[in-house]
XYZ file of C-alpha atoms in Angstrom:
771
model
C -248.732 -32.286 97.392
C -250.998 -34.901 95.823
C -251.342 -37.862 98.224
C -251.155 -40.252 95.275
C -247.799 -38.777 94.295
C -246.502 -39.046 97.870
C -247.269 -42.753 97.888
C -245.731 -43.212 94.433
C -242.453 -41.551 95.412
C -242.341 -43.332 98.770
C -242.764 -46.677 97.005
C -240.119 -45.865 94.380
C -237.541 -44.771 96.971
C -238.562 -47.320 99.609
C -239.100 -44.691 102.283
C -242.071 -43.628 104.409
C -244.799 -41.362 102.983
C -244.347 -39.022 105.979
C -240.703 -38.530 104.982
C -241.737 -37.651 101.439
C -244.389 -35.197 102.646
C -242.040 -33.432 105.070
C -239.214 -33.209 102.528
C -241.520 -32.005 99.764
C -242.789 -29.272 102.085
C -239.236 -28.119 102.866
C -238.372 -28.073 99.155
C -241.541 -26.139 98.342
C -240.535 -23.575 100.987
C -237.217 -22.992 99.224
C -235.003 -25.503 100.990
C -231.986 -26.806 99.094
C -230.854 -30.417 99.123
C -227.617 -29.793 101.127
C -229.430 -27.653 103.710
C -232.263 -30.127 104.237
C -229.870 -33.075 104.497
C -227.600 -31.299 106.984
C -229.914 -29.190 109.124
C -233.380 -30.771 108.929
C -232.660 -34.388 109.821
C -235.493 -34.681 112.326
C -238.046 -33.438 109.803
C -236.949 -35.845 107.060
C -236.223 -38.851 109.234
C -232.462 -38.757 108.502
C -232.769 -38.806 104.709
C -229.490 -38.280 102.868
C -228.879 -36.095 99.820
C -229.560 -38.964 97.402
C -233.040 -39.585 98.813
C -233.863 -35.884 99.027
C -232.758 -35.394 95.429
C -234.936 -38.365 94.475
C -237.943 -36.723 96.116
C -237.224 -33.416 94.418
C -236.863 -35.000 90.992
C -239.890 -37.217 91.581
C -241.998 -34.168 92.399
C -240.882 -32.501 89.187
C -241.552 -35.611 87.095
C -245.031 -36.098 88.531
C -245.817 -32.405 88.114
C -244.983 -32.798 84.423
C -247.232 -35.866 84.340
C -250.065 -33.816 85.862
C -249.530 -31.053 83.307
C -249.803 -33.566 80.474
C -252.843 -35.189 82.091
C -254.568 -31.806 82.286
C -253.760 -31.045 78.632
C -255.168 -34.415 77.506
C -258.372 -34.011 79.518
C -258.847 -30.528 78.094
C -258.303 -31.760 74.519
C -260.785 -34.602 74.935
C -263.376 -32.404 76.624
C -263.192 -29.735 73.931
C -263.770 -32.383 71.257
C -266.671 -33.970 73.190
C -264.758 -37.265 73.490
C -264.369 -37.437 77.264
C -266.482 -40.110 78.928
C -266.646 -40.745 82.666
C -264.905 -44.098 82.215
C -262.070 -42.613 80.142
C -261.664 -39.704 82.559
C -261.316 -42.111 85.475
C -258.637 -44.131 83.655
C -256.703 -40.983 82.745
C -256.823 -39.662 86.296
C -255.479 -42.981 87.625
C -252.583 -43.180 85.127
C -249.271 -43.253 87.023
C -246.818 -43.063 84.125
C -246.473 -41.045 80.952
C -246.614 -44.221 78.830
C -249.957 -45.279 80.294
C -251.309 -41.766 79.844
C -250.230 -41.580 76.212
C -251.606 -45.074 75.511
C -255.034 -44.016 76.794
C -254.898 -40.907 74.620
C -253.603 -42.719 71.512
C -257.009 -43.581 69.965
C -258.143 -39.970 70.320
C -254.939 -38.159 69.423
C -255.312 -35.896 66.367
C -253.490 -37.689 63.556
C -252.159 -36.873 60.164
C -254.224 -38.285 57.269
C -253.676 -42.018 57.738
C -255.016 -44.956 55.718
C -257.606 -45.512 58.459
C -258.770 -41.912 58.223
C -259.123 -42.232 54.431
C -261.171 -45.413 54.945
C -263.414 -43.627 57.416
C -263.918 -40.799 54.931
C -265.169 -43.423 52.485
C -267.712 -44.570 55.068
C -266.071 -47.917 55.849
C -266.014 -47.708 59.653
C -269.387 -49.521 60.002
C -267.905 -52.371 57.959
C -264.959 -52.574 60.359
C -267.412 -52.650 63.286
C -269.427 -55.380 61.554
C -266.360 -57.573 61.066
C -265.288 -57.153 64.711
C -268.780 -57.945 66.015
C -269.265 -61.095 63.928
C -266.035 -62.990 64.502
C -267.763 -65.917 66.145
C -270.526 -66.253 63.564
C -269.529 -68.783 60.932
C -272.581 -68.003 58.809
C -271.516 -64.402 58.177
C -269.517 -63.658 55.039
C -267.719 -60.287 55.332
C -267.411 -60.127 51.539
C -271.204 -60.034 51.206
C -271.426 -57.188 53.701
C -268.507 -55.417 52.004
C -270.349 -55.504 48.650
C -272.921 -53.097 50.079
C -270.160 -50.514 50.525
C -269.017 -50.561 46.897
C -269.811 -47.206 45.266
C -268.406 -45.822 42.069
C -270.738 -42.953 41.169
C -269.337 -40.600 43.812
C -266.364 -38.209 44.002
C -262.998 -39.951 43.891
C -262.250 -39.332 47.578
C -265.413 -41.289 48.518
C -265.177 -43.993 45.838
C -264.939 -47.690 46.814
C -264.241 -49.546 43.595
C -264.488 -53.178 44.740
C -265.262 -55.579 47.565
C -261.550 -56.086 48.204
C -261.030 -52.318 48.477
C -263.864 -52.158 51.018
C -262.364 -55.008 53.071
C -258.896 -53.483 52.805
C -260.203 -50.164 54.131
C -261.978 -51.916 57.009
C -258.758 -53.752 57.868
C -256.894 -50.428 57.860
C -259.334 -49.124 60.464
C -259.006 -52.281 62.579
C -255.211 -52.204 62.255
C -255.125 -48.674 63.656
C -257.408 -49.706 66.506
C -255.007 -52.547 67.312
C -252.046 -50.181 67.272
C -253.818 -47.663 69.505
C -255.188 -50.204 71.978
C -253.765 -49.400 75.461
C -253.584 -53.016 76.673
C -251.959 -54.163 73.436
C -249.379 -51.413 73.525
C -248.528 -52.180 77.155
C -248.076 -55.879 76.378
C -245.871 -55.322 73.304
C -243.893 -52.642 75.161
C -243.144 -55.119 77.955
C -242.201 -57.831 75.444
C -239.880 -55.436 73.609
C -238.243 -54.361 76.852
C -237.610 -57.975 77.845
C -236.859 -59.605 74.489
C -236.044 -56.815 72.040
C -232.772 -56.828 70.117
C -230.425 -53.978 69.234
C -228.588 -54.477 65.965
C -226.357 -52.367 63.772
C -225.002 -52.645 60.240
C -222.450 -50.649 58.355
C -223.904 -48.042 56.016
C -223.535 -48.951 52.352
C -220.247 -47.677 50.939
C -218.742 -46.839 54.345
C -216.897 -50.121 54.922
C -213.500 -48.717 53.975
C -214.014 -45.148 55.193
C -211.095 -44.399 57.520
C -213.293 -42.247 59.748
C -215.585 -45.241 60.250
C -212.787 -47.397 61.675
C -213.627 -46.512 65.276
C -217.076 -48.065 64.743
C -215.839 -51.233 63.030
C -217.018 -53.427 65.914
C -220.567 -52.332 65.096
C -220.533 -53.033 61.360
C -222.427 -56.263 62.111
C -223.544 -56.227 65.730
C -226.510 -57.700 67.620
C -227.286 -57.645 71.331
C -230.197 -57.897 73.750
C -231.894 -54.555 74.409
C -232.286 -55.480 78.066
C -228.586 -56.113 78.671
C -226.761 -53.740 76.300
C -224.406 -51.495 78.332
C -224.987 -47.765 78.149
C -221.588 -47.032 76.613
C -222.196 -49.497 73.784
C -225.639 -48.125 72.960
C -224.274 -44.578 72.947
C -221.358 -45.662 70.742
C -223.742 -47.217 68.194
C -225.960 -44.151 68.263
C -222.935 -41.940 67.687
C -221.946 -44.094 64.708
C -225.482 -43.743 63.376
C -225.442 -39.977 63.901
C -222.146 -39.690 62.032
C -223.525 -41.756 59.162
C -221.336 -44.853 59.454
C -223.776 -47.423 60.838
C -227.527 -47.868 60.955
C -229.204 -49.064 64.118
C -232.428 -51.028 64.610
C -234.310 -52.173 67.673
C -236.271 -55.270 66.669
C -239.603 -56.090 68.275
C -240.089 -59.918 68.533
C -242.586 -60.542 65.744
C -243.824 -64.083 66.407
C -244.361 -63.517 70.119
C -245.978 -60.144 69.458
C -248.467 -61.632 66.989
C -249.369 -64.388 69.447
C -250.154 -61.751 72.091
C -252.143 -59.570 69.703
C -254.101 -62.428 68.159
C -255.039 -63.640 71.647
C -256.375 -60.156 72.377
C -258.262 -59.479 69.141
C -258.920 -62.667 67.171
C -261.925 -64.749 68.244
C -262.776 -68.060 66.573
C -261.883 -69.247 63.092
C -264.477 -67.654 60.869
C -264.275 -65.531 57.743
C -264.559 -62.390 59.908
C -261.870 -63.537 62.338
C -259.549 -64.207 59.374
C -260.023 -60.550 58.360
C -259.209 -59.525 61.934
C -256.108 -61.718 61.952
C -254.904 -60.139 58.721
C -255.602 -56.682 60.165
C -253.683 -57.557 63.352
C -250.649 -58.647 61.337
C -250.838 -55.494 59.234
C -251.320 -53.314 62.304
C -248.296 -54.816 64.001
C -245.906 -54.614 61.055
C -246.953 -51.241 59.711
C -247.933 -49.347 62.871
C -247.276 -50.959 66.235
C -243.789 -52.374 65.645
C -242.382 -49.059 64.294
C -244.074 -47.226 67.154
C -242.570 -49.598 69.716
C -239.150 -49.289 68.080
C -239.362 -45.506 68.337
C -240.367 -45.788 71.988
C -237.602 -48.303 72.679
C -235.031 -46.039 71.058
C -236.156 -43.145 73.242
C -236.371 -45.198 76.439
C -233.042 -46.973 75.886
C -231.378 -43.642 75.133
C -232.910 -42.190 78.284
C -231.619 -45.123 80.326
C -228.157 -44.956 78.730
C -228.047 -41.198 79.320
C -228.919 -41.675 82.991
C -226.175 -44.280 83.428
C -223.588 -42.198 81.572
C -224.512 -39.069 83.538
C -224.202 -41.016 86.797
C -220.701 -42.139 85.787
C -219.780 -38.526 85.011
C -221.311 -37.267 88.260
C -219.553 -39.893 90.396
C -216.208 -39.126 88.757
C -216.711 -35.392 89.129
C -217.505 -35.747 92.829
C -214.297 -37.713 93.430
C -212.312 -35.110 91.520
C -213.834 -32.094 93.267
C -213.305 -33.676 96.668
C -209.735 -34.776 95.943
C -207.163 -33.871 98.562
C -205.981 -30.230 98.536
C -202.380 -29.278 99.247
C -203.746 -26.427 101.349
C -202.558 -22.892 101.932
C -198.992 -23.117 100.684
C -196.929 -20.722 98.608
C -196.878 -22.378 95.185
C -195.009 -21.957 91.915
C -197.188 -22.902 88.937
C -195.525 -24.133 85.738
C -197.246 -24.510 82.369
C -194.652 -26.579 80.436
C -193.633 -25.941 76.850
C -190.770 -26.615 74.480
C -190.322 -23.830 71.938
C -192.752 -21.441 73.630
C -191.032 -21.935 76.974
C -192.384 -22.784 80.411
C -194.688 -20.154 81.866
C -193.906 -19.605 85.551
C -196.100 -17.943 88.218
C -195.608 -17.516 91.950
C -198.637 -17.395 94.259
C -198.966 -16.630 97.946
C -200.729 -18.985 100.355
C -204.118 -17.465 99.480
C -203.594 -17.985 95.747
C -202.770 -14.350 94.929
C -200.503 -13.849 91.907
C -197.196 -12.329 93.023
C -194.968 -12.758 89.958
C -194.824 -14.303 86.504
C -191.899 -15.185 84.258
C -190.797 -17.613 81.552
C -187.919 -20.073 81.164
C -186.711 -21.972 78.100
C -185.540 -25.543 78.426
C -184.456 -26.035 74.803
C -180.840 -25.247 74.227
C -177.635 -25.791 76.107
C -175.297 -24.302 78.663
C -176.088 -20.687 79.505
C -179.820 -20.991 78.675
C -180.377 -23.827 81.098
C -178.122 -22.225 83.679
C -180.210 -19.044 83.459
C -183.408 -21.102 83.933
C -181.916 -22.876 86.956
C -180.740 -19.606 88.536
C -184.100 -17.909 87.945
C -186.045 -20.764 89.549
C -183.784 -20.791 92.603
C -184.106 -17.030 92.983
C -187.907 -17.101 92.668
C -188.224 -19.926 95.193
C -186.083 -18.045 97.696
C -187.669 -14.654 97.011
C -191.283 -15.814 97.333
C -190.615 -18.566 99.898
C -192.134 -21.184 97.576
C -193.147 -24.456 99.271
C -194.335 -26.493 96.275
C -194.013 -26.537 92.480
C -197.122 -27.468 90.453
C -196.292 -28.669 86.918
C -199.059 -29.031 84.340
C -199.239 -32.506 82.821
C -199.408 -31.493 79.155
C -196.697 -31.328 76.502
C -193.164 -31.414 77.937
C -194.428 -32.077 81.470
C -192.146 -35.040 82.237
C -189.156 -33.234 80.752
C -189.964 -30.171 82.857
C -190.386 -32.351 85.941
C -186.984 -33.891 85.227
C -185.425 -30.412 84.999
C -186.866 -29.336 88.366
C -185.776 -32.599 89.986
C -182.200 -32.117 88.765
C -181.527 -28.493 89.689
C -181.115 -29.070 93.419
C -184.147 -27.383 94.904
C -184.409 -27.195 98.707
C -185.674 -30.458 100.172
C -188.789 -28.831 101.613
C -190.005 -27.899 98.096
C -192.280 -30.580 96.679
C -192.576 -31.066 92.910
C -196.050 -32.215 91.947
C -197.629 -33.042 88.591
C -201.085 -31.490 88.229
C -203.664 -32.119 85.563
C -204.136 -29.114 83.319
C -207.212 -30.368 81.456
C -209.541 -27.429 80.966
C -206.919 -24.866 82.028
C -206.873 -23.434 78.515
C -210.662 -23.080 78.656
C -210.403 -21.224 81.944
C -207.588 -18.971 80.724
C -209.711 -17.773 77.777
C -212.893 -17.404 79.823
C -214.626 -14.254 80.993
C -213.915 -15.366 84.567
C -210.153 -15.370 83.934
C -210.241 -12.095 82.007
C -212.095 -10.457 84.866
C -209.651 -11.826 87.435
C -206.472 -11.076 85.441
C -207.280 -8.317 82.934
C -203.607 -7.319 82.589
C -202.212 -10.795 81.919
C -202.345 -13.037 78.880
C -203.702 -16.559 78.540
C -200.425 -18.256 79.433
C -200.183 -16.547 82.813
C -203.817 -17.320 83.617
C -203.312 -20.975 82.713
C -200.269 -21.271 84.994
C -202.196 -19.674 87.848
C -205.001 -22.194 87.352
C -202.524 -25.096 87.493
C -201.062 -23.824 90.780
C -204.444 -23.180 92.351
C -205.699 -26.636 91.388
C -202.967 -28.064 93.546
C -203.796 -25.777 96.470
C -207.559 -26.368 96.360
C -209.015 -28.391 93.436
C -212.613 -27.614 94.409
C -212.184 -23.844 94.600
C -210.505 -23.707 91.191
C -212.527 -26.276 89.266
C -215.859 -24.595 90.050
C -214.748 -21.859 87.659
C -215.028 -24.318 84.764
C -218.032 -25.766 83.025
C -217.983 -29.276 84.555
C -218.315 -30.809 81.058
C -214.909 -29.423 80.095
C -213.168 -31.360 82.858
C -213.387 -34.590 80.862
C -214.176 -37.252 83.450
C -217.209 -38.766 81.744
C -218.126 -40.851 78.732
C -220.057 -39.726 75.652
C -220.792 -36.444 77.393
C -221.686 -34.718 74.116
C -224.168 -37.454 73.178
C -226.306 -37.507 76.322
C -229.239 -35.276 77.245
C -227.490 -31.976 77.916
C -230.127 -30.673 80.328
C -229.925 -33.859 82.393
C -226.132 -33.671 82.348
C -226.015 -30.026 83.415
C -228.555 -30.469 86.205
C -226.788 -33.549 87.538
C -223.325 -31.993 87.451
C -224.604 -28.786 89.041
C -226.049 -30.923 91.852
C -222.665 -32.597 92.329
C -220.784 -29.293 92.422
C -223.279 -27.811 94.873
C -223.151 -30.902 97.078
C -219.345 -30.928 97.064
C -218.985 -27.218 97.799
C -221.380 -27.377 100.737
C -219.852 -30.582 102.077
C -216.494 -28.803 102.362
C -217.763 -25.355 103.360
C -216.616 -22.010 102.018
C -214.403 -19.367 103.614
C -216.446 -16.274 102.862
C -213.521 -13.833 103.091
C -211.373 -15.526 100.428
C -213.808 -17.393 98.173
C -214.336 -16.390 94.550
C -217.813 -15.445 93.455
C -217.917 -18.625 91.347
C -217.366 -20.738 94.469
C -219.833 -18.695 96.518
C -222.511 -19.075 93.842
C -222.712 -22.829 94.607
C -223.376 -22.298 98.313
C -226.845 -23.360 99.405
C -229.282 -20.468 99.054
C -226.950 -18.272 97.004
C -226.740 -17.600 93.267
C -224.414 -15.705 90.943
C -226.016 -12.355 91.750
C -225.824 -12.775 95.525
C -222.285 -14.151 95.256
C -221.237 -11.062 93.301
C -222.867 -8.854 95.943
C -220.944 -10.628 98.710
C -217.610 -10.096 96.915
C -218.469 -6.453 96.181
C -219.368 -5.825 99.846
C -216.153 -7.562 100.959
C -214.041 -5.464 98.601
C -215.658 -2.246 99.798
C -215.871 -2.923 103.541
C -213.071 -5.367 104.195
C -213.339 -8.926 105.554
C -216.564 -10.093 107.179
C -216.275 -10.195 110.974
C -219.365 -12.282 111.638
C -222.013 -14.331 109.886
C -224.579 -11.834 111.067
C -222.892 -9.221 108.885
C -224.025 -11.195 105.827
C -227.531 -9.844 106.445
C -226.260 -6.465 105.234
C -225.669 -7.856 101.729
C -228.112 -6.332 99.222
C -230.940 -8.750 98.298
C -229.725 -11.436 100.711
C -232.969 -12.057 102.595
C -233.830 -14.206 105.598
C -234.418 -17.347 103.522
C -231.104 -17.070 101.682
C -229.322 -16.446 104.990
C -230.987 -19.477 106.558
C -229.919 -21.709 103.665
C -226.358 -20.343 103.318
C -225.100 -19.385 106.764
C -224.156 -22.860 108.014
C -221.985 -23.514 104.965
C -220.086 -20.220 105.128
C -216.997 -19.971 107.346
C -215.490 -16.848 108.870
C -212.172 -17.727 110.428
C -211.052 -15.321 113.106
C -214.602 -14.123 113.753
C -215.569 -12.742 117.144
C -217.844 -15.727 117.672
C -215.766 -18.900 117.156
C -218.909 -20.745 116.007
C -218.830 -18.613 112.838
C -215.866 -20.703 111.672
C -217.767 -23.960 112.173
C -220.628 -25.830 110.511
C -222.915 -25.081 113.471
C -225.886 -23.143 112.089
C -226.572 -19.693 113.627
C -230.097 -20.854 114.447
C -228.481 -23.114 117.086
C -226.216 -20.499 118.684
C -228.708 -19.861 121.517
C -228.760 -23.588 122.205
C -224.946 -23.643 122.369
C -224.942 -20.665 124.736
C -227.405 -22.517 126.917
C -225.137 -25.575 126.920
C -222.131 -23.454 127.833
C -224.112 -21.772 130.600
C -225.210 -25.103 132.026
C -221.545 -26.152 132.175
C -220.412 -22.769 133.547
C -218.037 -22.147 130.664
C -217.863 -20.038 127.518
C -218.237 -21.188 123.899
C -214.474 -21.262 123.440
C -214.089 -23.806 126.232
C -216.900 -25.892 124.784
C -215.056 -25.957 121.465
C -211.617 -26.692 122.825
C -212.137 -29.022 125.744
C -213.255 -32.610 125.197
C -213.656 -33.244 128.916
C -216.191 -30.433 129.135
C -218.116 -31.736 126.112
C -218.305 -35.193 127.680
C -220.278 -33.688 130.552
C -223.103 -32.713 128.186
C -226.340 -34.665 128.609
C -227.728 -34.332 125.083
C -231.143 -35.741 126.005
C -231.656 -32.657 128.147
C -231.650 -30.492 125.008
C -234.022 -32.528 122.853
C -237.060 -30.501 121.743
C -239.732 -30.513 119.048
C -237.281 -28.791 116.678
C -233.981 -30.343 117.734
C -233.487 -34.090 118.096
C -230.520 -36.279 118.951
C -229.232 -36.464 115.326
C -228.778 -32.674 115.197
C -227.332 -32.555 118.710
C -224.844 -35.279 117.843
C -223.846 -33.357 114.708
C -223.287 -30.245 116.813
C -221.076 -32.050 119.329
C -219.118 -33.686 116.501
C -218.573 -30.275 114.929
C -217.447 -28.784 118.251
C -214.690 -31.407 118.373
C -213.241 -30.277 115.017
C -214.839 -26.966 114.065
C -214.743 -26.185 110.354
C -212.956 -29.443 109.581
C -212.294 -30.239 105.932
C -213.864 -33.621 105.045
C -211.421 -34.191 102.190
C -208.558 -36.653 102.479
C -205.041 -35.652 103.457
C -202.807 -34.789 100.505
C -200.332 -37.528 99.591
C -197.264 -37.236 97.422
C -197.022 -39.368 94.300
C -194.164 -40.252 91.980
C -194.374 -41.621 88.441
C -191.820 -44.224 87.408
C -188.502 -42.674 86.449
C -187.379 -43.209 82.871
C -190.901 -43.939 81.615
C -191.981 -40.683 80.039
C -193.598 -41.552 76.685
C -195.453 -44.517 75.147
C -192.303 -45.643 73.342
C -190.696 -46.293 76.755
C -193.342 -48.862 77.659
C -192.764 -52.596 77.522
C -195.295 -55.367 78.065
C -194.953 -56.671 81.618
C -193.822 -53.362 83.146
C -195.311 -52.688 86.583
C -195.952 -48.979 87.087
C -197.595 -46.597 89.546
C -200.492 -44.572 88.164
C -203.456 -42.388 89.013
C -207.011 -43.143 87.909
C -208.184 -40.296 85.698
C -211.572 -41.529 84.531
C -213.883 -44.384 85.476
C -216.308 -45.572 82.809
C -218.798 -48.389 82.410
C -216.181 -50.558 80.701
C -213.098 -49.827 82.787
C -210.783 -47.200 84.182
C -208.275 -44.896 82.498
C -204.985 -44.501 84.298
C -202.278 -41.857 83.937
C -198.877 -43.546 84.098
C -196.909 -40.436 83.136
C -196.485 -40.991 79.383
C -198.882 -38.316 78.041
C -201.346 -41.046 77.055
C -203.725 -42.639 79.516
C -203.941 -46.413 79.531
C -207.131 -48.432 79.896
C -207.690 -51.050 82.574
C -210.626 -52.965 81.135
C -213.238 -53.966 83.711
C -212.140 -57.595 83.263
C -208.607 -56.589 84.337
C -209.448 -54.488 87.394
C -209.334 -57.282 89.947
C -208.663 -60.992 90.269
C -212.347 -61.521 91.061
C -215.322 -60.730 88.825
C -216.144 -57.031 88.664
C -219.384 -55.881 87.093
C -218.858 -52.153 87.567
C -215.395 -50.574 87.620
C -216.566 -47.917 90.083
C -217.001 -50.657 92.703
C -213.208 -50.990 92.856
C -211.614 -47.755 91.673
C -212.329 -44.029 91.914
C -211.018 -40.975 90.105
C -207.737 -39.765 91.680
C -207.043 -43.173 93.250
C -203.403 -44.212 93.174
C -202.943 -47.709 91.736
C -200.292 -50.180 90.588
C -200.751 -51.463 87.045
C -199.068 -53.850 84.652
C -198.666 -53.028 80.956
C -200.316 -55.798 78.913
C -200.386 -54.234 75.417
C -199.002 -51.199 73.631
C -200.367 -50.085 70.262
C -198.363 -47.052 69.175
C -200.182 -46.677 65.860
C -203.602 -46.352 67.448
C -202.219 -44.663 70.576
C -203.675 -47.268 72.891
C -202.232 -48.697 76.067
C -203.815 -51.693 77.804
C -203.163 -52.132 81.510
C -204.087 -54.619 84.216
C -204.527 -54.389 87.980
C -204.588 -58.181 88.418
C -201.942 -59.968 90.444
C -201.382 -62.241 87.435
C -202.405 -60.204 84.366
C -203.769 -61.698 81.171
C -201.189 -61.129 78.429
C -203.068 -61.522 75.177
C -199.923 -60.623 73.261
C -196.338 -61.198 74.312
C -194.842 -58.352 72.367
C -195.605 -54.752 71.527
C -198.215 -53.888 68.961
C -201.669 -55.226 68.268
C -204.920 -54.175 69.862
C -205.526 -52.953 73.362
C -207.676 -50.338 74.892
C -211.405 -50.312 74.727
C -213.543 -51.734 71.918
C -213.491 -49.390 68.968
C -216.074 -46.706 69.308
C -216.411 -47.300 73.055
C -213.658 -45.032 74.248
C -215.017 -41.874 75.870
C -213.935 -38.467 74.732
C -210.823 -37.649 76.703
C -209.638 -34.409 75.161
C -205.872 -33.960 74.973
C -205.457 -35.526 78.400
C -207.739 -37.045 80.965
C -207.973 -35.480 84.406
C -205.306 -36.588 86.835
C -202.891 -35.293 89.363
C -199.711 -36.686 90.710
C -196.115 -35.717 91.079
C -192.880 -36.490 92.798
C -190.801 -35.083 95.585
C -187.884 -32.984 94.506
C -184.592 -34.607 93.651
C -180.895 -33.816 93.884
C -178.667 -31.408 91.994
C -177.448 -31.302 88.437
C -178.171 -29.198 85.411
C -176.557 -28.633 82.033
C -176.376 -30.573 78.789
C -178.069 -33.675 80.267
C -181.410 -31.940 79.865
C -180.948 -30.930 76.220
C -180.006 -34.520 75.440
C -183.141 -35.790 77.198
C -185.354 -33.331 75.338
C -183.773 -34.199 71.985
C -184.332 -37.894 72.661
C -187.930 -37.299 73.693
C -188.725 -35.228 70.603
C -187.270 -37.894 68.325
């Protein structure tokens, strides 16, 4: 790796060059971020996944810079324009902007006004004017007269002195615009003092579809401080044709900088230069800087929005699993009925049925009897109810029919379940069942293990981001894939039960190898050891090295196969056990024996104390799940739809999405409410993610309800700010700022089962709800 790049990355990440070099080498050898972070701590100097990812991405970025540098040098050399001085500057360029600025004067251009002036032979006049700025005795008009020529073809004709001077100024203006130092100075000024503004498009003021962008019909804000969500909202309004956006380059300050660089003295020639500088700025440099600023600000906003999405996704994927329980999954519905499935503790579909909750008497009695029979027959331990249409009514039904006390009733987010049910993955898994059965299975499995089920979805369909369709899609995909991979490997994967989708995210594996593992398992039965993985077609030594530590085989002959201890350290563990005169099982199960280990005795060139400490920690709880313990949750009774809300109500809720401007919270009314960042805490909060995370259980106060616009404003303050004392009015996020939520934002929650009942009470509740 280029030493210059090592130093650049080390400086950017504030780490040692040796750490960058070692990590880059491991990556170049095929190491994945989770593997390097977990099993190569001594080599990297204890770098975490964030730093290792930064090195990986930095290597890629600088490789792209080198590719562009090589292309520029080749272009200049082929056109005989490459001087030793220019080559040295290009080779020292550390950013793409600097590189492109150096290339700007030599870049092949379309036929500009400067090119036309050169074709007319006016470049020597431009040189003359530049070289004689300090000479008061020189009159550029006299020199320009020598360039007047009328008896030539039209494309070479210069009709007057003014036309000659104008052409010379065009050439000088382009030189100003292409000047590397000038561009760098105006770029910096724009970054620090530029302004983003937006105006409504003519004739769109009353367009109902433009209403969500009304805040931006006459908006102005500093480029440096504009939040990512606001910039993306304005850009979306521009894309949809409702507003027009400008990034203004400070003109007066820019001209002062440029005139200081190019204008010398106060002569007739310097006045021509000054006029050329002003023309070059307004016609060439300012538009160029605006284009750059638009690209750079979009890039920055994309990065911030993608980080929000990635952070939310990580919290969601690592949310607490219910675990291996026998679960009934319920996809609620009114007229179409509630689709019911029963799964065993491994998530295998055992039975599916349907119940109808509309109607009276015998219909509801049949539904109650069927549920009781299914729960007894399949020994159901929990009921997972999707949180879509009719979810609260369905929850009420299950709470009232007298289920056994050990059966928990839990609300589960079903966002994306319909996408899964129609996917190739679902069709392959359940070829003999329709979409409704597949969706119910997905709801139940999300409760059992959110990570294992959600990896089957495109992360973008989960809906825990902001402006996800507006950001750079490649950046978004790469970032979310990193999060899924990191989460999967942090938890570990049981190789004998995992789907191929889950296996494909294991370090060192891919979709093809994951499919081969499942095929081998189906043909030969469960894996008995990690070593058996080497029999998988196309799974070579490198893939085994990267994957083995993250794969678990419970019940294996070697108990270490169910732990996060890597097989490459098994000999070391055997040596430890031998030194203590015990077997591996005793080392795993007996803390007193482990305390007798003198770890310093086992330090070597390959294994240091960090790895040894990890091993001992793993021996204490082999194969432990790092996710939190599952906790029950109960929405407020009697609050089931927005119409039930009243300002001042204090309600329990679950955070479903954290954005740059606040957090969305599910309070059980089929419409998430927004806690604006100013309402998240009693102290100042700059970033909502500092206080709340996706899936966090919170207490909120209703501060506004706008039924017409379907907006609910909430507060987490001890003493909330009530902008309005009665229902109605505004609320929610600024128009155009609200992220795409889909039908529902991601959340999970639920309640423990309630007492008996059943009968006409439910029909009355449904009728009331539908009204």
